[in-house]
PDB file of C-alpha atoms in Angstrom:
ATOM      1  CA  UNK A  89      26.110  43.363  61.633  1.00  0.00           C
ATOM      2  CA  UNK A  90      23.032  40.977  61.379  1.00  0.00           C
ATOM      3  CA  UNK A  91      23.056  37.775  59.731  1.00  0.00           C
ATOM      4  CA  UNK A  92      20.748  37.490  56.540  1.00  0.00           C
ATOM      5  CA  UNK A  93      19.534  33.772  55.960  1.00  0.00           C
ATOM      6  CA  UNK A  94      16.967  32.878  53.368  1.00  0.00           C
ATOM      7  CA  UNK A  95      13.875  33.564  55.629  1.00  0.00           C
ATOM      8  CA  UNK A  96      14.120  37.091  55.994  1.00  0.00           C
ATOM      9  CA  UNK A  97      15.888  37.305  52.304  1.00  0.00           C
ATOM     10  CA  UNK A  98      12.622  35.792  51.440  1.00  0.00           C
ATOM     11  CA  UNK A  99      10.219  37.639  53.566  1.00  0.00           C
ATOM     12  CA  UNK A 100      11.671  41.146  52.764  1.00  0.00           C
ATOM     13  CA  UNK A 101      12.024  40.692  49.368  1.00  0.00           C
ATOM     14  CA  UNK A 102       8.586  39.924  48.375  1.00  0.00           C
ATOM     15  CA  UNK A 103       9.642  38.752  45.280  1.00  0.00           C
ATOM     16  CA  UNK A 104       7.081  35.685  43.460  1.00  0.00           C
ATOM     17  CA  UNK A 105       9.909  34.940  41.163  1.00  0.00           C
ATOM     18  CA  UNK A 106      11.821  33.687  44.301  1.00  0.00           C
ATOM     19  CA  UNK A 107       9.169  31.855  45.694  1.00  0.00           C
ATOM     20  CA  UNK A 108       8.310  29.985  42.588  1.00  0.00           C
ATOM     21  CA  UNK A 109      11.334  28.719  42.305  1.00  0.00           C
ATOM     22  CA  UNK A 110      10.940  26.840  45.286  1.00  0.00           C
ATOM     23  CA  UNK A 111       9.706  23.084  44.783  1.00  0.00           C
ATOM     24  CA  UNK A 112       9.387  19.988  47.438  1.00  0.00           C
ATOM     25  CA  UNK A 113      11.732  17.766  47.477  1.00  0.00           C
ATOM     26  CA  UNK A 114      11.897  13.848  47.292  1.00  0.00           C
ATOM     27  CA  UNK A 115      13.997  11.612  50.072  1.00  0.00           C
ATOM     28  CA  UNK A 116      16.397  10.518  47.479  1.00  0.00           C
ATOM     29  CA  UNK A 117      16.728   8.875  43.964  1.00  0.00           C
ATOM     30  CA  UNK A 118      16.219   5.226  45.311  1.00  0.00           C
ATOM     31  CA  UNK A 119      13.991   3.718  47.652  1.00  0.00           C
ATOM     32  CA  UNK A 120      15.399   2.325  51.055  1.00  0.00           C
ATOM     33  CA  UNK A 121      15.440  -1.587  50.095  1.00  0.00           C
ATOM     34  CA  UNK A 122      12.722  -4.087  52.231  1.00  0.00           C
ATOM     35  CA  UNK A 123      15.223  -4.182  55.130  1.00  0.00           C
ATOM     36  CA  UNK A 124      15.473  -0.377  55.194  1.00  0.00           C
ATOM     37  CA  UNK A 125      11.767   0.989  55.177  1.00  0.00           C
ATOM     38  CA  UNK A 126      11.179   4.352  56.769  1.00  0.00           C
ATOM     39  CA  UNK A 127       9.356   4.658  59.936  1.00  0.00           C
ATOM     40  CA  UNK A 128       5.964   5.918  59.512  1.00  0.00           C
ATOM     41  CA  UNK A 129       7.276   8.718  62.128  1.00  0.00           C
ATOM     42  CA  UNK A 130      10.034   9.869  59.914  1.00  0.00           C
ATOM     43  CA  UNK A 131       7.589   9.736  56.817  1.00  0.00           C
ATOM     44  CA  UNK A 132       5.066  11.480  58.658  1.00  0.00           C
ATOM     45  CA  UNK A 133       7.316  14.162  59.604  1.00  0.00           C
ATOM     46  CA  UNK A 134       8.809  14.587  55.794  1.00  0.00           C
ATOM     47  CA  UNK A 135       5.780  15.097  54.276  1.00  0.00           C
ATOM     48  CA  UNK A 136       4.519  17.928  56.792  1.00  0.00           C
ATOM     49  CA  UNK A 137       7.431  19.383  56.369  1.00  0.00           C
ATOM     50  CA  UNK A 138       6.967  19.293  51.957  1.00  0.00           C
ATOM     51  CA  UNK A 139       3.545  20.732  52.874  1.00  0.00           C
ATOM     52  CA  UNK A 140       4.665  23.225  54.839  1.00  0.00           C
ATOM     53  CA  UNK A 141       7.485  24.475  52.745  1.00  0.00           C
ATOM     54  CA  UNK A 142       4.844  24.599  50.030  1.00  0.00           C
ATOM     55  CA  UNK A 143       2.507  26.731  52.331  1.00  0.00           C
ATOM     56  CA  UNK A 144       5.654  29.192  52.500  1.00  0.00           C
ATOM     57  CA  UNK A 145       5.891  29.112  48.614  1.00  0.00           C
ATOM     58  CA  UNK A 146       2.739  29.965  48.544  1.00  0.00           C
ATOM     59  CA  UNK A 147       2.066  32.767  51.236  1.00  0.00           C
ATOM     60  CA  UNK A 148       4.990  34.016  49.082  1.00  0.00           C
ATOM     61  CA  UNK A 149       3.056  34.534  45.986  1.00  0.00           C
ATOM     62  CA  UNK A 150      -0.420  35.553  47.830  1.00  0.00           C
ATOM     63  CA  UNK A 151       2.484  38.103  49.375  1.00  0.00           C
ATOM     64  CA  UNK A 152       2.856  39.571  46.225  1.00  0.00           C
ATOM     65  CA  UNK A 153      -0.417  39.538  45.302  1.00  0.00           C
ATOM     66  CA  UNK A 154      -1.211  41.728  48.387  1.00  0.00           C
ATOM     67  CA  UNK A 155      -2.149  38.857  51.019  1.00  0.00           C
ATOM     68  CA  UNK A 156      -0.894  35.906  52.608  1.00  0.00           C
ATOM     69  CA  UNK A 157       1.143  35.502  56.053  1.00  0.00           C
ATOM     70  CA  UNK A 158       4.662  34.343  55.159  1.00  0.00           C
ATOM     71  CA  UNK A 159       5.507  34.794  58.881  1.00  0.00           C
ATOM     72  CA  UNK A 160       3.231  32.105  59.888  1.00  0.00           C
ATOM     73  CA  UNK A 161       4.091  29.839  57.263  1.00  0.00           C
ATOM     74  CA  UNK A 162       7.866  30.543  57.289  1.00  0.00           C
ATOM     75  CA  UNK A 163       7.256  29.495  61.169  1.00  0.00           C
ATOM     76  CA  UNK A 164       5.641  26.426  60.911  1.00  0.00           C
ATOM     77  CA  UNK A 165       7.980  25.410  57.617  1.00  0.00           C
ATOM     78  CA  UNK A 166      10.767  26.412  60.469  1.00  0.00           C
ATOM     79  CA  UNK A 167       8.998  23.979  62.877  1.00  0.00           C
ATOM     80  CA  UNK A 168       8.536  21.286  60.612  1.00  0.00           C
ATOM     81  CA  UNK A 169      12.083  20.942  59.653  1.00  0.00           C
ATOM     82  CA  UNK A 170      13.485  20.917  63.189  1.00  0.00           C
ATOM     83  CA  UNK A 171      11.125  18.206  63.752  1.00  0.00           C
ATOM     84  CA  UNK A 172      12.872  16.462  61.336  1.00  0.00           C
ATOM     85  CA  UNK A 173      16.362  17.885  62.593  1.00  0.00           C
ATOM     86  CA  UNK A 174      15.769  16.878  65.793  1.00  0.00           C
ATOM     87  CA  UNK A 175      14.014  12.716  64.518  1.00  0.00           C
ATOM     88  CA  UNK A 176      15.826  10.703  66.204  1.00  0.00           C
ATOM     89  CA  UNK A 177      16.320   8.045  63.498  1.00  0.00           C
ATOM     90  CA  UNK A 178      16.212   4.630  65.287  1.00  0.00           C
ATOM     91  CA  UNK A 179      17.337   2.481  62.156  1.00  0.00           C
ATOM     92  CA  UNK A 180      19.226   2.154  58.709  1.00  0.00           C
ATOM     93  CA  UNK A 181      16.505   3.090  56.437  1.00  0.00           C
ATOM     94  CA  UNK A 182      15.505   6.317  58.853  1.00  0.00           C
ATOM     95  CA  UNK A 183      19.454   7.340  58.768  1.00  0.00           C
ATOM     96  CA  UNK A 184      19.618   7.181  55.100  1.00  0.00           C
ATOM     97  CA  UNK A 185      16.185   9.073  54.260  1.00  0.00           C
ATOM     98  CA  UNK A 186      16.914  11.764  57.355  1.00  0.00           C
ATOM     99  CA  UNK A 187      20.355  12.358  56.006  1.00  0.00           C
ATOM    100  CA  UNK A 188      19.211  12.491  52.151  1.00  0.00           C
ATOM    101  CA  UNK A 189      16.807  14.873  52.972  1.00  0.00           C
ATOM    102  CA  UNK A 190      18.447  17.143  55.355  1.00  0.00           C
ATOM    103  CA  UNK A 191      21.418  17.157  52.537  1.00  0.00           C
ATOM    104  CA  UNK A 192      18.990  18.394  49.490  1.00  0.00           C
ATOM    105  CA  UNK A 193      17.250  20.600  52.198  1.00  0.00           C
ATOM    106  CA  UNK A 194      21.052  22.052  52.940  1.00  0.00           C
ATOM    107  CA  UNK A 195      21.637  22.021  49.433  1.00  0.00           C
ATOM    108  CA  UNK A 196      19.376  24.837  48.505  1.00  0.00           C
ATOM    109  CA  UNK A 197      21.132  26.934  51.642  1.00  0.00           C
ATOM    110  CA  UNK A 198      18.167  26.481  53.766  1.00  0.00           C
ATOM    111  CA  UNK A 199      19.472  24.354  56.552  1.00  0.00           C
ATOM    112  CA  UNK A 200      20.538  28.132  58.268  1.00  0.00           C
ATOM    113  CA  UNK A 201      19.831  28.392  61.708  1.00  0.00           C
ATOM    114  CA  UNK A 202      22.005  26.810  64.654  1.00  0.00           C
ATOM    115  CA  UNK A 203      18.641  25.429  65.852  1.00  0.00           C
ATOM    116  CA  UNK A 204      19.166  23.151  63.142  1.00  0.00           C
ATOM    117  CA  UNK A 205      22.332  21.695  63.924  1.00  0.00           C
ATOM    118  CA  UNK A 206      21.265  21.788  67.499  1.00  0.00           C
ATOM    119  CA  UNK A 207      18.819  19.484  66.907  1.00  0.00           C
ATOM    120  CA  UNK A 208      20.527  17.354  64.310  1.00  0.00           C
ATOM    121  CA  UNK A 209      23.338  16.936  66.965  1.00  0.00           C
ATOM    122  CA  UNK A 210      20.783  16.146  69.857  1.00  0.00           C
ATOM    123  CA  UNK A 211      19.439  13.335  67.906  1.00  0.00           C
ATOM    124  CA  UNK A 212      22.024  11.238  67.736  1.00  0.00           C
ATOM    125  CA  UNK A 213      22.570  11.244  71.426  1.00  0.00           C
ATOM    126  CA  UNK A 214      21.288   7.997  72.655  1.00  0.00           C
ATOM    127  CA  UNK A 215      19.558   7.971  76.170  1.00  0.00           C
ATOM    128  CA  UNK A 216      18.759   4.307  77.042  1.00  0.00           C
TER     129      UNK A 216
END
């Protein structure tokens, strides 16, 4: 029996009313504080990962509409998220922001693949 995760609920069902349902997400209500800033790394990698996710959303539609490559984009959205899954987040304000986002990400169900968690788990090994 094959396992059905959002991606290929997505892909197969074609459906724009799916895809516009599908919005970026912030890192979290509040701000780190002063002593907490993100890493330009980990901001970097959030917001080409929102970009990406919005290039899904909107293969999606173009899907509908007859065009677009929702395999491509559902790749690189997949790519961009492991990059974040796999960050390893060196201090408190990178924790906090990886976590909060990975959570809302999870959340909508779409922290599915044990690639994911692989990498999650990876980065949190420390090798110094």
């Amino acid at each position: 029996m094959s396992r059905i995760n959002r991606r290929a609920l997505l892909l197969h069902s074609g459906s724009a009313v799916v895809a516009s349902s599908m919005t970026a997400t912030t890192l979290g209500a509040e701000p780190p504080s002063r002593d907490q800033e993100l890493s330009t790394s980990l901001r970097a990698l959030v917001e080409a990962h929102k970009t990406a996710y919005a290039e899904f959303g909107k293969a999606l539609h173009e899907l509908a509409g007859g065009s677009g490559d929702p395999v491509r984009a559902s790749r690189q959205e997949e790519r961009a998220l492991l990059a974040i899954c796999g960050y390893p987040a060196v201090g408190e304000g990178d924790r906090l922001a990886k976590a909060r986002y990975l959570l809302e990400i999870e959340a909508r169900g779409e922290l599915d693949l044990a690639e994911h968690m692989r990498a999650v788990l990876r980065s949190t090994i420390w090798n110094g």
